[in-house]
Short mmCIF file of C-alpha atoms and ligand atoms in Angstrom, two decimals:
data_model
loop_
_atom_site.label_atom_id
_atom_site.label_comp_id
_atom_site.label_asym_id
_atom_site.label_seq_id
_atom_site.Cartn_x
_atom_site.Cartn_y
_atom_site.Cartn_z
CA MET A 1 -0.01 -0.05 0.04
CA GLY A 2 1.67 3.79 -0.92
CA SER A 3 0.35 6.91 -1.97
CA THR A 4 -1.61 7.83 -4.71
CA THR A 5 -0.36 9.69 -7.41
CA LEU A 6 -2.54 11.97 -9.32
CA LEU A 7 -3.63 10.82 -12.97
CA THR A 8 -2.83 13.16 -15.58
CA ALA A 9 -6.35 13.37 -16.31
CA VAL A 10 -6.95 14.90 -12.92
CA SER A 11 -4.22 17.51 -12.78
CA ASP A 12 -5.60 18.40 -16.28
CA PHE A 13 -8.91 18.87 -15.41
CA LEU A 14 -8.13 21.07 -12.07
CA ARG A 15 -6.19 23.42 -14.51
CA ARG A 16 -9.16 23.96 -16.82
CA GLU A 17 -11.29 27.20 -16.80
CA HIS A 18 -14.33 25.92 -14.68
CA GLY A 19 -17.91 27.05 -14.36
CA HIS A 20 -21.16 25.68 -15.29
CA PHE A 21 -22.49 22.97 -17.24
CA ILE A 22 -25.68 24.22 -19.32
CA ASN A 23 -27.65 22.63 -22.05
CA GLY A 24 -24.66 19.94 -22.55
CA GLN A 25 -21.99 22.43 -22.72
CA CYS A 26 -19.31 23.67 -20.27
CA SER A 27 -18.92 27.02 -20.08
CA SER A 28 -17.07 29.40 -17.42
CA GLY A 29 -19.22 32.66 -17.31
CA SER A 30 -17.69 35.83 -16.28
CA GLY A 31 -18.65 35.37 -12.49
CA THR A 32 -16.25 36.03 -9.45
CA ARG A 33 -13.54 33.23 -9.51
CA ARG A 34 -13.97 31.50 -6.26
CA PRO A 35 -10.88 29.13 -5.04
CA VAL A 36 -11.15 25.45 -4.93
CA ILE A 37 -9.39 24.31 -1.52
CA ASP A 38 -7.52 20.86 -0.91
CA PRO A 39 -8.54 20.40 2.57
CA ALA A 40 -5.57 18.12 3.01
CA SER A 41 -3.26 21.08 2.44
CA ALA A 42 -5.32 24.05 2.78
CA ARG A 43 -3.79 25.01 -0.88
CA ARG A 44 -6.03 26.57 -3.76
CA ILE A 45 -6.12 23.61 -6.50
CA ALA A 46 -8.46 25.04 -9.15
CA GLU A 47 -10.71 28.08 -9.83
CA VAL A 48 -14.69 28.10 -10.29
CA HIS A 49 -16.62 30.98 -11.74
CA ASP A 50 -19.67 31.84 -9.75
CA GLY A 51 -22.73 32.14 -11.50
CA GLY A 52 -25.69 34.39 -11.11
CA ALA A 53 -29.25 35.30 -12.65
CA ALA A 54 -28.03 34.77 -16.37
CA GLU A 55 -26.63 30.99 -15.47
CA VAL A 56 -29.97 30.20 -13.52
CA ALA A 57 -32.09 31.66 -16.28
CA ALA A 58 -30.16 29.58 -19.21
CA ALA A 59 -29.94 26.32 -17.16
CA MET A 60 -33.79 26.76 -16.15
CA ALA A 61 -34.67 27.19 -20.03
CA ALA A 62 -32.60 24.27 -21.15
CA ALA A 63 -33.93 22.44 -18.59
CA GLN A 64 -37.65 23.25 -19.05
CA ALA A 65 -36.86 23.24 -23.03
CA ALA A 66 -35.76 19.52 -22.91
CA PHE A 67 -38.67 18.46 -20.61
CA ASN A 68 -40.85 19.86 -23.15
CA GLY A 69 -39.16 18.35 -25.96
CA GLU A 70 -37.20 15.28 -26.32
CA TRP A 71 -37.10 13.88 -22.81
CA ALA A 72 -40.89 13.86 -22.31
CA ALA A 73 -40.78 11.85 -25.65
CA THR A 74 -37.94 9.46 -24.68
CA PRO A 75 -39.18 6.08 -23.50
CA THR A 76 -38.57 5.09 -20.19
CA LEU A 77 -36.57 2.12 -21.14
CA VAL A 78 -33.95 4.47 -23.32
CA ARG A 79 -34.19 6.74 -20.08
CA GLY A 80 -33.22 3.47 -17.95
CA ASN A 81 -30.41 2.72 -20.38
CA LEU A 82 -28.99 6.31 -20.28
CA LEU A 83 -28.40 5.75 -16.35
CA LEU A 84 -26.50 2.20 -16.99
CA LYS A 85 -24.49 3.82 -19.47
CA LEU A 86 -23.62 6.81 -17.25
CA ALA A 87 -22.86 3.96 -14.33
CA ALA A 88 -20.48 2.11 -16.68
CA ALA A 89 -18.83 5.48 -17.52
CA LEU A 90 -18.44 6.13 -13.77
CA GLY A 91 -17.02 2.63 -13.45
CA ALA A 92 -14.56 3.07 -16.18
CA HIS A 93 -13.38 6.93 -14.65
CA ARG A 94 -13.61 5.47 -11.18
CA GLU A 95 -10.12 6.40 -10.43
CA GLU A 96 -10.14 9.53 -12.20
CA LEU A 97 -13.22 10.47 -10.11
CA ALA A 98 -12.05 8.98 -6.78
CA GLN A 99 -8.70 11.14 -6.66
CA LEU A 100 -11.01 14.57 -7.81
CA GLU A 101 -13.55 13.77 -5.05
CA THR A 102 -10.15 13.23 -2.30
CA VAL A 103 -8.87 16.21 -3.38
CA CYS A 104 -11.96 18.45 -3.19
CA THR A 105 -13.36 17.14 0.15
CA GLY A 106 -10.68 15.71 1.95
CA LYS A 107 -12.38 12.16 2.14
CA THR A 108 -9.83 9.35 2.00
CA ILE A 109 -8.92 7.74 -1.44
CA ALA A 110 -10.35 4.59 -0.02
CA LEU A 111 -13.57 5.92 0.92
CA SER A 112 -13.93 7.89 -2.55
CA ARG A 113 -13.16 4.48 -4.41
CA GLY A 114 -15.17 1.96 -2.00
CA LEU A 115 -18.29 4.36 -0.91
CA GLU A 116 -18.55 7.29 -3.01
CA LEU A 117 -17.79 5.96 -6.70
CA ASP A 118 -18.79 2.11 -6.04
CA GLN A 119 -22.11 3.20 -4.35
CA SER A 120 -22.94 6.09 -6.68
CA VAL A 121 -22.68 2.99 -9.46
CA ALA A 122 -24.94 1.08 -7.86
CA PHE A 123 -27.49 3.45 -7.13
CA LEU A 124 -27.60 4.53 -10.75
CA ARG A 125 -28.31 1.16 -11.46
CA TYR A 126 -31.02 0.70 -9.10
CA PHE A 127 -32.48 3.31 -10.40
CA ALA A 128 -32.28 2.63 -13.93
CA GLY A 129 -34.42 -0.84 -12.97
CA TRP A 130 -36.89 1.32 -12.24
CA ALA A 131 -37.50 2.18 -15.98
CA GLY A 132 -40.96 0.42 -16.76
CA LYS A 133 -42.27 -0.10 -13.36
CA ILE A 134 -43.28 3.65 -12.35
CA SER A 135 -47.05 3.23 -13.01
CA GLY A 136 -50.49 3.71 -11.52
CA GLU A 137 -53.25 1.54 -10.64
CA THR A 138 -56.38 0.54 -12.43
CA LEU A 139 -59.37 1.41 -9.76
CA ASP A 140 -62.64 -0.07 -9.59
CA VAL A 141 -65.07 2.97 -9.44
CA SER A 142 -69.04 2.72 -8.14
CA ILE A 143 -70.81 5.46 -10.24
CA PRO A 144 -74.11 4.27 -10.96
CA SER A 145 -75.10 2.60 -14.41
CA PHE A 146 -78.69 3.80 -15.65
CA ALA A 147 -78.38 2.61 -19.11
CA GLY A 148 -76.03 0.13 -19.14
CA GLU A 149 -73.22 2.21 -19.58
CA LYS A 150 -69.69 1.48 -17.87
CA TYR A 151 -66.71 3.32 -16.29
CA ARG A 152 -63.31 2.57 -16.05
CA ALA A 153 -60.72 4.40 -13.94
CA PHE A 154 -57.18 4.67 -13.72
CA THR A 155 -53.95 6.51 -12.55
CA VAL A 156 -50.84 7.53 -14.25
CA ARG A 157 -47.69 8.68 -12.71
CA GLU A 158 -46.48 11.93 -14.13
CA PRO A 159 -43.34 13.73 -14.12
CA LEU A 160 -42.99 16.86 -12.46
CA GLY A 161 -41.01 19.01 -14.68
CA VAL A 162 -37.52 20.84 -13.91
CA VAL A 163 -35.99 19.55 -10.52
CA VAL A 164 -33.62 21.76 -8.57
CA GLY A 165 -31.02 19.68 -6.48
CA ILE A 166 -29.05 21.61 -4.13
CA LEU A 167 -26.44 19.82 -2.85
CA PRO A 168 -23.92 19.43 0.40
CA TRP A 169 -20.10 18.94 0.10
CA ASN A 170 -19.74 16.05 2.10
CA PHE A 171 -20.46 13.21 -0.73
CA SER A 172 -20.66 15.50 -4.18
CA ILE A 173 -21.35 12.72 -6.37
CA MET A 174 -23.45 10.42 -4.77
CA ILE A 175 -25.79 12.66 -3.20
CA ALA A 176 -26.12 14.86 -6.34
CA LEU A 177 -26.80 11.17 -8.22
CA TRP A 178 -29.21 10.30 -5.72
CA LYS A 179 -31.48 13.18 -6.67
CA CYS A 180 -30.43 13.03 -10.19
CA ALA A 181 -31.34 9.45 -11.37
CA ALA A 182 -34.48 9.66 -9.11
CA ALA A 183 -35.62 13.19 -10.75
CA LEU A 184 -34.81 11.24 -14.49
CA ILE A 185 -35.81 7.77 -14.34
CA CYS A 186 -39.49 9.36 -13.49
CA GLY A 187 -39.08 11.56 -16.57
CA ASN A 188 -37.80 15.26 -15.24
CA THR A 189 -35.18 17.10 -15.88
CA VAL A 190 -32.52 18.63 -13.49
CA VAL A 191 -30.52 21.55 -12.38
CA LEU A 192 -27.85 20.50 -9.73
CA LYS A 193 -26.29 23.12 -7.69
CA PRO A 194 -23.26 21.75 -5.75
CA SER A 195 -21.66 23.39 -2.81
CA GLU A 196 -19.53 26.13 -2.98
CA PHE A 197 -16.70 24.29 -1.14
CA THR A 198 -17.15 20.93 -3.96
CA PRO A 199 -17.99 22.57 -7.16
CA LEU A 200 -15.91 20.35 -9.48
CA THR A 201 -16.72 16.75 -9.68
CA LEU A 202 -20.01 16.99 -10.27
CA LEU A 203 -18.81 19.01 -13.68
CA ARG A 204 -17.02 15.77 -14.85
CA VAL A 205 -20.03 13.64 -14.12
CA ALA A 206 -21.84 15.95 -16.46
CA GLU A 207 -19.55 15.50 -19.12
CA LEU A 208 -19.52 11.80 -19.18
CA ALA A 209 -23.28 11.92 -18.79
CA GLN A 210 -23.01 14.27 -22.17
CA GLU A 211 -20.35 11.78 -23.33
CA VAL A 212 -22.43 8.42 -22.95
CA GLY A 213 -25.69 9.90 -25.02
CA PHE A 214 -27.67 12.36 -22.43
CA PRO A 215 -29.24 14.87 -24.58
CA PRO A 216 -28.77 18.70 -24.00
CA GLY A 217 -30.21 20.15 -21.57
CA ILE A 218 -31.48 16.96 -19.42
CA LEU A 219 -28.62 17.48 -16.69
CA ASN A 220 -27.36 20.87 -15.72
CA VAL A 221 -24.74 22.13 -13.16
CA ILE A 222 -24.79 25.65 -11.75
CA ASN A 223 -22.29 26.46 -9.59
CA GLY A 224 -21.70 29.60 -7.20
CA ASP A 225 -22.99 31.21 -3.82
CA GLY A 226 -26.13 29.64 -2.37
CA LYS A 227 -27.32 32.54 -0.89
CA THR A 228 -27.60 34.22 -4.54
CA LEU A 229 -28.03 31.08 -6.60
CA GLY A 230 -30.38 29.36 -4.07
CA PRO A 231 -33.37 31.97 -4.02
CA LEU A 232 -33.32 32.36 -7.88
CA LEU A 233 -33.02 28.73 -8.31
CA VAL A 234 -36.01 27.95 -5.97
CA ASN A 235 -38.11 30.79 -7.19
CA HIS A 236 -37.94 30.47 -10.76
CA PRO A 237 -41.30 29.96 -12.59
CA ALA A 238 -39.65 26.45 -14.14
CA CYS A 239 -38.60 24.93 -10.85
CA ALA A 240 -41.15 22.42 -10.53
CA LYS A 241 -39.54 20.54 -6.86
CA VAL A 242 -36.60 21.33 -5.10
CA SER A 243 -34.41 18.46 -3.38
CA PHE A 244 -32.39 19.53 -0.44
CA THR A 245 -29.66 18.48 1.51
CA GLY A 246 -27.93 20.37 3.67
CA SER A 247 -27.70 22.49 7.24
CA MET A 248 -31.27 22.66 9.14
CA THR A 249 -31.31 26.19 9.00
CA THR A 250 -30.59 26.56 5.09
CA GLY A 251 -33.16 23.85 4.72
CA ARG A 252 -36.11 25.47 6.61
CA SER A 253 -35.84 28.69 4.48
CA VAL A 254 -35.56 26.71 1.44
CA GLY A 255 -38.58 24.47 2.62
CA ASN A 256 -40.77 27.73 3.64
CA ALA A 257 -40.01 29.25 0.14
CA CYS A 258 -41.05 26.13 -1.70
CA SER A 259 -44.37 26.57 0.23
CA ALA A 260 -44.94 29.66 -0.25
CA ARG A 261 -44.89 28.60 -4.23
CA GLY A 262 -46.80 25.68 -3.67
CA ILE A 263 -44.12 23.04 -5.21
CA PRO A 264 -43.20 19.98 -3.68
CA VAL A 265 -39.71 19.79 -1.56
CA THR A 266 -37.60 17.14 -0.71
CA LEU A 267 -35.17 18.13 2.60
CA GLU A 268 -32.71 16.07 4.05
CA LEU A 269 -31.24 17.71 6.87
CA GLY A 270 -28.91 15.92 8.73
CA GLY A 271 -29.27 15.25 13.01
CA LYS A 272 -27.77 14.34 16.18
CA ASN A 273 -28.18 10.67 15.36
CA ALA A 274 -28.12 8.21 18.83
CA ALA A 275 -26.80 4.99 19.34
CA LEU A 276 -27.73 2.72 22.32
CA PHE A 277 -25.76 0.09 23.54
CA LEU A 278 -27.00 -2.56 25.90
CA ASP A 279 -25.31 -4.14 28.86
CA ASP A 280 -25.19 -7.57 27.40
CA LEU A 281 -22.32 -6.25 24.67
CA SER A 282 -18.60 -6.62 25.67
CA VAL A 283 -16.49 -3.40 25.96
CA GLU A 284 -14.63 -4.73 22.92
CA GLU A 285 -17.83 -4.98 21.06
CA MET A 286 -19.17 -1.62 22.03
CA VAL A 287 -15.76 0.17 20.91
CA ALA A 288 -16.20 -1.30 17.61
CA GLY A 289 -19.30 -0.38 17.25
CA ILE A 290 -18.94 3.48 18.49
CA LEU A 291 -16.19 3.56 15.67
CA GLU A 292 -18.16 2.24 12.80
CA ALA A 293 -21.42 4.56 14.02
CA GLY A 294 -19.46 7.91 14.69
CA TYR A 295 -16.05 8.27 13.11
CA VAL A 296 -16.03 6.98 9.31
CA ASN A 297 -15.18 9.94 7.02
CA GLN A 298 -14.18 11.91 10.54
CA GLY A 299 -17.93 11.85 11.31
CA GLN A 300 -19.33 13.98 8.15
CA ILE A 301 -21.98 11.88 7.02
CA CYS A 302 -25.63 13.24 7.52
CA ALA A 303 -26.53 9.66 9.25
CA SER A 304 -23.51 9.27 11.52
CA ALA A 305 -24.07 8.74 15.11
CA GLU A 306 -23.17 11.41 17.58
CA ARG A 307 -24.65 10.81 20.85
CA PHE A 308 -23.90 7.45 22.18
CA TYR A 309 -25.75 6.12 25.49
CA LEU A 310 -23.87 3.39 27.39
CA PRO A 311 -24.57 1.41 30.51
CA ALA A 312 -23.06 2.90 33.61
CA GLY A 313 -21.17 -0.14 34.60
CA LYS A 314 -19.33 -0.35 31.66
CA ILE A 315 -19.18 3.87 29.91
CA ASP A 316 -15.44 4.20 31.75
CA ALA A 317 -14.16 0.61 30.31
CA VAL A 318 -15.42 1.78 26.85
CA LEU A 319 -14.04 5.44 27.09
CA GLN A 320 -10.61 4.01 27.89
CA LEU A 321 -10.53 1.45 25.17
CA LEU A 322 -11.87 3.87 22.65
CA SER A 323 -9.49 6.51 23.81
CA GLN A 324 -6.86 4.12 22.74
CA ARG A 325 -8.32 3.15 19.36
CA LEU A 326 -8.70 7.05 18.52
CA ALA A 327 -5.17 7.80 19.08
CA THR A 328 -4.29 5.31 16.40
CA PHE A 329 -6.18 7.35 13.77
CA THR A 330 -2.76 9.42 12.80
CA PRO A 331 -3.30 12.33 10.13
CA ALA A 332 -2.05 11.46 6.59
CA SER A 333 -2.68 12.29 3.21
CA PRO A 334 -6.09 11.14 1.80
CA LEU A 335 -4.58 10.29 -1.04
CA ASP A 336 -2.69 7.03 0.83
CA ASP A 337 -4.40 4.47 0.36
CA ASP A 338 -4.37 3.28 4.33
CA CYS A 339 -4.76 6.81 5.52
CA PRO A 340 -6.15 6.35 9.02
CA LEU A 341 -7.54 10.21 9.15
CA GLY A 342 -8.22 12.78 6.77
CA PRO A 343 -8.79 16.43 7.29
CA LEU A 344 -12.19 17.89 7.86
CA ALA A 345 -13.69 19.16 4.27
CA ASN A 346 -13.72 22.76 4.72
CA ALA A 347 -12.24 25.87 6.89
CA PRO A 348 -15.72 27.02 8.01
CA HIS A 349 -16.87 23.72 9.13
CA LEU A 350 -13.35 22.85 10.95
CA GLU A 351 -13.90 26.36 12.98
CA LYS A 352 -17.68 25.37 13.52
CA VAL A 353 -16.57 21.69 15.40
CA GLN A 354 -13.92 23.42 17.02
CA GLY A 355 -16.03 25.88 18.44
CA LEU A 356 -18.63 23.55 19.55
CA ILE A 357 -15.93 21.23 21.36
CA ALA A 358 -14.61 24.50 23.36
CA ALA A 359 -18.23 25.45 24.21
CA ALA A 360 -18.77 21.72 25.61
CA GLN A 361 -15.71 22.19 27.70
CA ARG A 362 -16.79 25.59 29.06
CA ASP A 363 -20.42 24.14 29.74
CA GLY A 364 -18.64 21.23 31.95
CA ASP A 365 -18.74 18.24 29.75
CA ARG A 366 -15.43 16.23 29.75
CA LEU A 367 -13.01 16.19 27.03
CA ILE A 368 -11.57 12.74 27.09
CA CYS A 369 -9.18 12.81 24.13
CA GLY A 370 -8.54 14.48 20.65
CA GLY A 371 -10.40 17.50 20.00
CA THR A 372 -7.39 19.30 19.16
CA ARG A 373 -5.48 20.16 15.78
CA PRO A 374 -2.37 18.32 15.06
CA ALA A 375 0.66 20.20 13.90
CA GLY A 376 1.12 21.01 9.80
CA GLU A 377 -1.01 22.33 7.12
CA GLY A 378 -4.63 21.03 6.32
CA TYR A 379 -7.67 21.02 8.21
CA TYR A 380 -7.28 17.95 10.38
CA LEU A 381 -8.79 17.56 13.74
CA LEU A 382 -8.09 14.68 16.10
CA PRO A 383 -11.12 12.32 16.78
CA ALA A 384 -12.94 13.73 19.92
CA ALA A 385 -14.93 11.83 22.47
CA ILE A 386 -16.52 13.73 25.18
CA ALA A 387 -18.26 12.46 28.13
CA ALA A 388 -21.41 14.63 28.69
CA ARG A 389 -22.19 16.20 31.91
CA SER A 390 -26.31 15.40 31.21
CA ALA A 391 -28.94 14.58 28.50
CA ASP A 392 -29.49 18.17 28.11
CA SER A 393 -25.68 19.15 27.47
CA ALA A 394 -25.58 21.25 24.10
CA ILE A 395 -23.10 18.66 22.94
CA MET A 396 -25.86 15.94 23.19
CA GLN A 397 -28.37 18.14 21.25
CA GLN A 398 -26.60 20.12 18.63
CA GLU A 399 -25.20 18.73 15.66
CA THR A 400 -21.35 18.92 15.12
CA PHE A 401 -20.94 16.57 11.73
CA GLY A 402 -17.43 15.99 12.86
CA PRO A 403 -15.60 13.17 14.34
CA VAL A 404 -16.96 14.28 17.82
CA GLY A 405 -18.85 11.33 20.14
CA ALA A 406 -20.82 12.87 22.94
CA PHE A 407 -21.24 9.62 25.54
CA LEU A 408 -23.87 9.42 28.64
CA ALA A 409 -24.31 6.73 30.67
CA TRP A 410 -27.72 5.08 31.31
CA GLN A 411 -28.93 3.17 34.63
CA GLN A 412 -32.14 2.26 32.81
CA GLU A 413 -32.91 1.28 29.28
CA GLU A 414 -36.18 3.31 29.66
CA GLN A 415 -34.24 6.45 30.40
CA ALA A 416 -31.88 6.17 27.79
CA LEU A 417 -34.83 5.74 25.46
CA GLN A 418 -36.41 8.71 26.41
CA TRP A 419 -33.52 11.05 26.02
CA ILE A 420 -33.02 9.35 22.36
CA ASN A 421 -36.40 10.57 21.57
CA ASP A 422 -36.14 14.13 23.09
CA SER A 423 -34.26 15.67 20.42
CA PRO A 424 -35.44 18.11 17.66
CA TYR A 425 -34.08 15.57 14.98
CA GLY A 426 -35.10 12.29 13.69
CA LEU A 427 -32.87 11.17 10.83
CA SER A 428 -31.54 7.82 12.47
CA ALA A 429 -30.70 5.90 15.47
CA SER A 430 -28.70 2.24 16.26
CA VAL A 431 -29.75 -0.03 18.67
CA TRP A 432 -26.83 -2.76 19.58
CA THR A 433 -27.59 -5.74 21.58
CA HIS A 434 -27.66 -9.53 21.07
CA ASP A 435 -30.98 -9.45 22.47
CA LEU A 436 -32.88 -9.02 19.10
CA SER A 437 -36.19 -9.31 20.54
CA LYS A 438 -35.74 -6.64 22.23
CA ALA A 439 -33.93 -4.48 19.38
CA LEU A 440 -36.82 -5.01 17.54
CA ARG A 441 -39.07 -3.52 20.29
CA TYR A 442 -36.96 -0.56 20.85
CA SER A 443 -36.84 0.37 16.98
CA GLU A 444 -40.55 0.67 17.15
CA ARG A 445 -40.34 3.07 19.68
CA ILE A 446 -37.34 5.27 18.41
CA GLN A 447 -38.38 8.33 16.77
CA ALA A 448 -36.20 8.45 13.43
CA GLY A 449 -36.49 7.73 9.66
CA THR A 450 -34.40 4.68 10.20
CA VAL A 451 -33.19 2.30 13.01
CA TRP A 452 -30.13 0.41 12.44
CA ILE A 453 -29.54 -2.54 14.68
CA ASN A 454 -25.93 -3.71 15.62
CA MET A 455 -25.27 -1.80 12.60
CA HIS A 456 -24.79 2.01 11.86
CA THR A 457 -24.61 4.37 8.50
CA PHE A 458 -25.22 1.71 6.06
CA LEU A 459 -27.25 2.78 3.34
CA ASP A 460 -28.92 0.59 0.75
CA PRO A 461 -30.81 1.23 -2.49
CA ALA A 462 -33.67 -0.60 -1.79
CA LEU A 463 -34.22 0.97 1.79
CA PRO A 464 -36.13 4.82 1.86
CA PHE A 465 -34.10 7.30 3.12
CA GLY A 466 -34.87 10.29 5.21
CA GLY A 467 -35.89 12.18 8.38
CA ILE A 468 -38.55 12.94 10.76
CA LYS A 469 -39.22 15.96 12.89
CA GLY A 470 -36.40 18.49 12.16
CA SER A 471 -34.19 16.01 10.02
CA GLY A 472 -36.59 16.74 7.25
CA ASN A 473 -39.29 15.08 5.06
CA GLY A 474 -39.87 13.26 1.93
CA ARG A 475 -37.76 10.05 1.45
CA GLU A 476 -34.98 9.28 -1.14
CA PHE A 477 -34.66 6.29 -3.04
CA GLY A 478 -36.38 2.94 -2.25
CA SER A 479 -39.60 3.04 -4.12
CA ALA A 480 -40.88 5.65 -1.60
CA PHE A 481 -38.59 8.05 -4.20
CA ILE A 482 -41.58 7.64 -6.51
CA ASN A 483 -43.86 9.69 -4.81
CA ASP A 484 -41.43 12.46 -4.44
CA TYR A 485 -40.41 12.87 -7.87
CA THR A 486 -44.21 12.25 -9.81
CA ARG A 487 -47.66 13.77 -9.59
CA LEU A 488 -50.45 11.59 -9.74
CA LYS A 489 -52.80 12.01 -12.33
CA SER A 490 -56.80 10.31 -12.20
CA VAL A 491 -58.22 9.66 -15.64
CA MET A 492 -61.80 7.86 -15.99
CA MET A 493 -63.70 7.34 -18.98
CA ARG A 494 -67.26 6.12 -19.92
CA TYR A 495 -68.11 3.54 -22.41
O1 TXE B 501 -24.77 23.91 4.70
P1 TXE B 501 -25.61 24.94 3.81
P2 TXE B 501 -23.00 24.15 4.69
C1 TXE B 501 -24.17 21.05 8.22
C2 TXE B 501 -22.99 20.92 8.85
C3 TXE B 501 -22.05 22.29 8.69
C4 TXE B 501 -23.39 22.98 8.40
C5 TXE B 501 -23.18 24.18 7.34
O2 TXE B 501 -23.17 20.85 10.35
O3 TXE B 501 -20.92 22.52 9.23
O4 TXE B 501 -24.44 22.47 7.59
O5 TXE B 501 -22.41 23.73 6.43
C6 TXE B 501 -26.67 26.08 -0.32
N1 TXE B 501 -31.18 29.04 -0.52
N2 TXE B 501 -24.30 19.91 7.01
O6 TXE B 501 -22.80 25.91 4.87
O7 TXE B 501 -25.72 26.19 3.84
C7 TXE B 501 -25.36 26.00 -0.32
O8 TXE B 501 -24.58 26.84 -1.50
C8 TXE B 501 -30.60 27.97 -1.10
C9 TXE B 501 -25.22 18.71 6.95
O9 TXE B 501 -22.26 23.54 3.45
O10 TXE B 501 -27.03 23.88 4.23
C10 TXE B 501 -24.77 24.41 -0.64
O11 TXE B 501 -25.24 23.81 -1.74
N3 TXE B 501 -30.07 26.99 -0.85
C11 TXE B 501 -25.26 17.78 5.99
C12 TXE B 501 -26.57 23.70 0.21
O12 TXE B 501 -27.47 24.97 0.24
C13 TXE B 501 -28.74 27.83 -0.36
C14 TXE B 501 -24.23 18.20 4.89
C15 TXE B 501 -26.15 23.34 1.75
O13 TXE B 501 -25.49 24.47 2.20
C16 TXE B 501 -28.75 29.10 0.58
C17 TXE B 501 -23.58 19.45 4.55
C18 TXE B 501 -30.20 29.48 0.16
N4 TXE B 501 -30.61 30.65 0.93
C19 TXE B 501 -23.49 20.11 5.77
N5 TXE B 501 -27.58 29.10 1.35
C20 TXE B 501 -26.15 16.87 5.54
N6 TXE B 501 -27.60 16.80 6.03
O14 TXE B 501 -25.96 15.79 5.27
C21 TXE B 501 -27.05 28.21 0.97
N7 TXE B 501 -27.25 27.02 0.02
#
């Protein structure tokens, strides 16, 4: 195992003039140049021009024209086949895209290859498999017949139009493709707005889509400042739906704007996900579970666990062993094949996570390990464990979205279940025990969109994903996505 050398294709791509992908063409536009920073070095590796009203107008017009024209008339199996071709192109360009993702997000190259790229391919194939299967039903109606006439009624699932996808920085290909593939297989067209921090990978994916035969205007990417572009996109008359993943604050404002316009919105707004460990597990088993649930990708996964409820008799031993394990997470280049610890994704996020750790210490929560920045360049932060003062501690309530586990001892399982549900969020949770009957019963009582048992964070294309309470609404993938990306039309006839 060694360090990955950047492919020429990646260095050449970074050197190019970047902006947007509109109507089948790359265009840089003339907006302000925004630097793209490699989080491992904190150095500028590329630049992207910000878009504004002109680019929004062009992207929305292209997507609307494509929706009204060629795409609507494209048979669903042809749409599915294009998604399969895009999946094959991602497979063929796996290393190039993985490297690009790593230098833009700080994600380790192993995760970029094995999770970001391989899962993106899996999701594309899954959505392609829905071709020809998205349909309405024939209904039995009871209209009285006076002269022998009969009635037949059925429903059809129709695409909505132009879907706007507003994206976060943590999985800049995969989350975009969840939204894009769901929208496209249902017959919609898309305009995607990547995070300002990760504008590049999706531009390359859009080029590959074009190369495999996506007609112009079907898939557009527009880069720039979210506060400027977000309202322009959401309030554009052609915007028929928004699918947003990001923070609760921004998501709520996007949700309000959509509801003012009366258009549907899917919101995935993160969480303060809980993991409950029951007393029958060994200390070793608990630590293995905590590392899986809370520290993958430096905790920058919306479904990651951030608060851990442990039996009072074992919490000290667990925290001691966890500290030893976390000490082996030493900073390295995320391009190293076996990098134990990459950087956080961007400077404001690092600052936010550090601020929450400092605030916890001021509040009387106890920092067990980590939480400091190692010497050297880049946005690295040593993974932290914090023993919380109480269930109400801010560190048990506020999302950090970083490598920061907050721990609390329970005396009774009932008490822990109450703490889990006493949260404004409800994205995910996990229960860890050998007693499966108890785990299933607890899963019924936990308020979260997904509850894992003896596992955490794993997503599968077949399983719907989304939050309740402050974590959002709507569901991505599984069969549930169909409700979010189509509308139902009823048709009735007399004969
Ligand atoms: O999020 P924002 P940011 C959390 C994480 C992080 C915090 C802030 O805790 O520290 O959010 O990150 C666009 N109208 N998550 O600032 O602002 C913006 O350009 C419309 C959790 O990146 O929510 C970007 O494309 N759009 C999360 C997207 O919204 C607007 C993953 C998300 O940005 C907008 C990432 C506006 N007014 C961060 N303002 C998760 N749920 O997984 C900005 N945007």
